[in-house]
Coordinates of C-alpha atoms in Angstrom, one line a residue:
Chain A
G18 CA 44.0 -81.4 -116.3
A19 CA 41.1 -83.3 -117.0
V20 CA 40.0 -83.8 -113.2
V21 CA 36.6 -85.4 -112.3
S22 CA 35.7 -85.4 -108.6
Q23 CA 33.1 -87.5 -106.8
H24 CA 31.3 -86.7 -103.5
P25 CA 31.1 -88.4 -101.2
S26 CA 34.0 -90.9 -101.4
W27 CA 31.9 -93.3 -99.4
V28 CA 28.6 -93.3 -97.5
I29 CA 26.9 -95.4 -95.1
C30 CA 23.0 -95.2 -95.0
K31 CA 20.0 -97.0 -93.6
S32 CA 17.8 -99.0 -95.5
G33 CA 14.8 -96.9 -96.9
T34 CA 17.0 -93.7 -97.1
S35 CA 18.1 -91.8 -100.3
V36 CA 21.4 -91.0 -101.2
K37 CA 22.8 -88.3 -103.6
I38 CA 26.3 -88.9 -105.1
E39 CA 27.8 -85.7 -107.1
C40 CA 30.1 -86.2 -110.0
R41 CA 31.8 -82.9 -110.9
S42 CA 34.4 -82.1 -113.7
L43 CA 36.7 -79.7 -112.4
D44 CA 38.6 -78.3 -115.2
F45 CA 36.6 -78.8 -118.2
Q46 CA 33.0 -78.9 -119.5
A47 CA 31.1 -82.2 -120.0
T48 CA 28.0 -82.2 -122.3
T49 CA 28.0 -86.1 -121.4
M50 CA 28.8 -88.0 -118.1
F51 CA 28.3 -91.5 -117.5
W52 CA 27.6 -93.6 -114.3
Y53 CA 28.9 -97.2 -113.6
R54 CA 28.6 -99.6 -111.1
Q55 CA 31.0 -102.0 -109.9
F56 CA 30.6 -105.0 -107.8
P57 CA 33.6 -106.8 -106.1
K58 CA 35.9 -108.5 -108.2
Q59 CA 33.8 -107.7 -111.2
S60 CA 33.7 -105.6 -114.2
L61 CA 32.2 -102.0 -114.4
M62 CA 28.8 -102.1 -115.7
L63 CA 27.2 -98.8 -117.5
M64 CA 24.0 -97.9 -115.7
A65 CA 23.1 -94.7 -117.8
T66 CA 24.4 -91.9 -120.0
S67 CA 23.9 -88.4 -118.7
N68 CA 23.3 -85.3 -121.0
E69 CA 23.3 -82.0 -119.8
G70 CA 19.9 -80.5 -120.0
S71 CA 18.1 -83.6 -121.0
K72 CA 17.0 -86.9 -119.6
A73 CA 19.5 -89.6 -119.0
T74 CA 19.6 -92.9 -121.1
Y75 CA 19.6 -95.9 -118.8
E76 CA 20.9 -99.3 -119.5
Q77 CA 18.6 -102.2 -120.0
G78 CA 17.8 -103.6 -116.4
V79 CA 18.4 -100.3 -114.6
E80 CA 15.5 -98.8 -112.9
K81 CA 15.4 -95.1 -113.7
D82 CA 13.0 -94.3 -110.6
K83 CA 15.5 -96.0 -108.5
F84 CA 18.5 -94.4 -109.8
L85 CA 17.6 -90.7 -110.5
I86 CA 20.2 -89.0 -112.7
N87 CA 20.4 -85.2 -112.9
H88 CA 22.9 -83.2 -115.2
A89 CA 21.8 -79.6 -114.6
S90 CA 24.9 -77.9 -115.8
L91 CA 27.9 -78.8 -117.9
T92 CA 30.3 -79.5 -114.9
L93 CA 27.8 -81.5 -112.3
S94 CA 25.8 -84.7 -112.6
T95 CA 24.1 -86.4 -109.9
L96 CA 23.1 -89.7 -109.1
T97 CA 20.3 -90.3 -106.2
V98 CA 19.6 -93.7 -105.0
T99 CA 16.1 -93.8 -103.7
S100 CA 14.9 -95.7 -101.0
A101 CA 18.4 -97.5 -100.9
H102 CA 18.2 -101.2 -99.9
P103 CA 21.1 -103.5 -99.0
E104 CA 21.4 -104.8 -102.5
D105 CA 22.2 -101.3 -103.6
S106 CA 25.3 -101.7 -101.9
S107 CA 28.0 -101.0 -104.3
F108 CA 31.0 -98.8 -105.6
Y109 CA 29.5 -96.2 -107.9
I110 CA 31.7 -94.6 -110.5
C111 CA 31.1 -91.5 -112.9
S112 CA 33.0 -90.6 -116.0
A113 CA 33.0 -87.4 -118.2
S114 CA 33.9 -86.6 -121.6
P115 CA 34.9 -83.3 -122.6
S116 CA 32.4 -81.4 -124.7
G117 CA 33.6 -81.0 -128.3
S118 CA 36.2 -84.0 -128.0
K119 CA 36.8 -85.8 -131.0
D120 CA 38.7 -89.1 -129.5
E121 CA 35.8 -89.6 -127.1
T122 CA 38.2 -90.0 -124.1
Q123 CA 36.6 -90.4 -120.6
Y124 CA 38.1 -89.2 -117.4
F125 CA 37.0 -91.0 -114.4
G126 CA 36.0 -90.3 -110.9
P127 CA 37.5 -91.8 -108.0
G128 CA 34.0 -93.7 -107.2
T129 CA 31.8 -93.7 -104.2
R130 CA 31.4 -96.5 -102.1
L131 CA 27.8 -97.1 -100.9
L132 CA 26.8 -99.3 -97.7
V133 CA 23.1 -99.8 -97.2
L134 CA 22.4 -101.2 -93.8
Chain B
G3 CA 26.6 -109.5 -127.2
D4 CA 29.8 -107.5 -127.2
S5 CA 31.7 -108.6 -124.2
V6 CA 35.5 -108.3 -123.0
T7 CA 37.3 -111.3 -121.0
Q8 CA 40.6 -110.5 -119.1
M9 CA 42.9 -113.3 -117.3
E10 CA 42.1 -113.6 -113.7
G11 CA 44.5 -111.9 -111.3
P12 CA 46.0 -111.2 -109.1
V13 CA 49.4 -111.2 -111.1
T14 CA 52.3 -111.0 -108.8
L15 CA 55.7 -110.3 -110.4
S16 CA 59.0 -109.1 -109.4
E17 CA 60.3 -105.7 -110.3
E18 CA 61.9 -105.9 -114.0
A19 CA 59.9 -108.8 -115.0
F20 CA 58.0 -109.1 -118.2
L21 CA 54.4 -108.4 -118.0
T22 CA 51.4 -109.8 -120.1
I23 CA 47.8 -109.4 -119.3
N24 CA 45.3 -111.3 -121.6
C25 CA 42.5 -109.6 -123.2
T26 CA 40.1 -110.9 -125.7
Y27 CA 36.9 -109.8 -126.7
T28 CA 33.7 -110.7 -128.6
A29 CA 32.2 -107.9 -130.9
T30 CA 29.7 -107.7 -133.6
G31 CA 31.2 -104.9 -135.5
Y32 CA 34.7 -103.1 -135.3
P33 CA 35.1 -101.5 -132.1
S34 CA 38.1 -99.5 -130.7
L35 CA 39.9 -101.2 -127.9
F36 CA 41.3 -99.6 -124.6
W37 CA 43.3 -100.4 -121.5
Y38 CA 42.5 -98.5 -118.6
V39 CA 44.4 -98.3 -115.0
Q40 CA 43.3 -97.6 -111.8
Y41 CA 45.7 -97.0 -109.2
P42 CA 45.1 -97.3 -105.5
G43 CA 42.4 -94.5 -104.3
E44 CA 42.3 -92.8 -107.8
G45 CA 39.9 -93.0 -110.7
L46 CA 40.5 -95.1 -113.9
Q47 CA 42.9 -93.2 -116.4
L48 CA 43.3 -94.3 -120.1
L49 CA 46.6 -96.1 -120.5
L50 CA 46.3 -96.8 -124.2
K51 CA 44.0 -97.3 -127.2
A52 CA 43.8 -99.0 -130.5
T53 CA 41.0 -98.0 -133.1
K54 CA 41.6 -100.4 -136.0
A55 CA 42.9 -104.0 -136.7
D56 CA 46.8 -103.9 -136.4
D57 CA 47.1 -100.8 -134.5
K58 CA 49.4 -100.6 -131.5
G59 CA 48.7 -98.4 -128.6
S60 CA 51.7 -97.7 -126.5
N61 CA 52.2 -95.6 -123.4
K62 CA 54.5 -95.5 -120.3
G63 CA 56.4 -98.5 -121.9
F64 CA 53.0 -100.4 -122.0
E65 CA 52.1 -101.7 -125.5
A66 CA 49.0 -103.5 -126.9
T67 CA 48.2 -104.6 -130.4
Y68 CA 44.7 -104.9 -132.1
R69 CA 44.6 -108.5 -133.2
K70 CA 41.4 -108.8 -135.2
E71 CA 42.1 -112.4 -136.4
T72 CA 42.5 -113.7 -132.5
T73 CA 40.0 -111.0 -131.1
S74 CA 42.8 -110.0 -128.6
F75 CA 44.5 -106.8 -127.2
H76 CA 46.8 -108.4 -124.7
L77 CA 49.0 -105.4 -122.8
E78 CA 52.5 -105.8 -122.3
K79 CA 55.5 -104.3 -120.7
G80 CA 59.0 -105.2 -120.9
S81 CA 60.1 -104.4 -117.3
V82 CA 57.6 -103.6 -114.7
Q83 CA 58.1 -101.2 -111.7
V84 CA 56.7 -101.3 -108.2
S85 CA 55.0 -98.0 -109.5
D86 CA 52.9 -100.1 -112.1
S87 CA 51.1 -102.1 -109.0
A88 CA 47.5 -101.4 -110.0
V89 CA 44.2 -102.6 -111.4
Y90 CA 44.3 -102.9 -115.3
F91 CA 40.9 -102.9 -117.2
C92 CA 40.7 -103.9 -120.9
A93 CA 37.7 -102.3 -122.6
L94 CA 35.8 -101.8 -125.9
S95 CA 33.8 -99.0 -127.5
Y96 CA 32.1 -98.3 -130.8
N97 CA 32.5 -94.5 -130.6
T98 CA 29.1 -94.0 -128.7
G99 CA 30.8 -93.1 -125.7
K100 CA 29.7 -96.4 -124.1
L101 CA 32.6 -98.6 -122.7
I102 CA 32.2 -102.4 -122.0
F103 CA 34.9 -103.4 -119.4
G104 CA 36.6 -106.8 -118.7
Q105 CA 36.5 -107.8 -115.1
G106 CA 40.0 -106.2 -114.3
T107 CA 43.2 -107.6 -113.3
T108 CA 45.2 -106.8 -110.2
L109 CA 48.8 -106.5 -110.8
Q110 CA 51.1 -106.5 -107.9
V111 CA 55.0 -105.9 -108.4
K112 CA 57.3 -106.6 -105.6
P113 CA 60.6 -104.8 -105.4

């Protein structure tokens, strides 16, 4: 149980285009989802906290107009990288915390690798 | 600010060897501490956690003890298997859901 999927698993796009990444909790509802970014051989850095039905909370230094987050249902959050540039190339990972969970365990998706040419 | 530092990898061991992956943290408060594992092609999975000083988290033969005096949470296993090959992440959280991760340590176990 407690599976989180991401789609696509990898994407290549041209500079200036927008890319949407989906994060789904397959067998549980998640009021809160998280989006992370990971550079090669570096740590996961939290980008934003996504709350169902409300605006996302972005970490300091993360451009909210650049990385649009929508959490329209209890099982789906999307991250859209707008007007992507080569420096946005990275590994994007989402996680979800089951609604009502007391131990705050997060379940992670397998990640989406983005390459912007 | 709060941070987590792990030993650099990759760590290469023979099967049945003893494993230690060091993790130290800097925290302004009293966080919970976690070890996550990422197997090839999969998402991070919670391996174990400890919520207060002197707590020991354990799972699948892995153990880590929350040491407040040394601000450490080292991961240990007495006898590793090839199937333990993965990337291991140490992390802390203040029960807000926000996880602060170390940079990850790759473990390679050879038969």
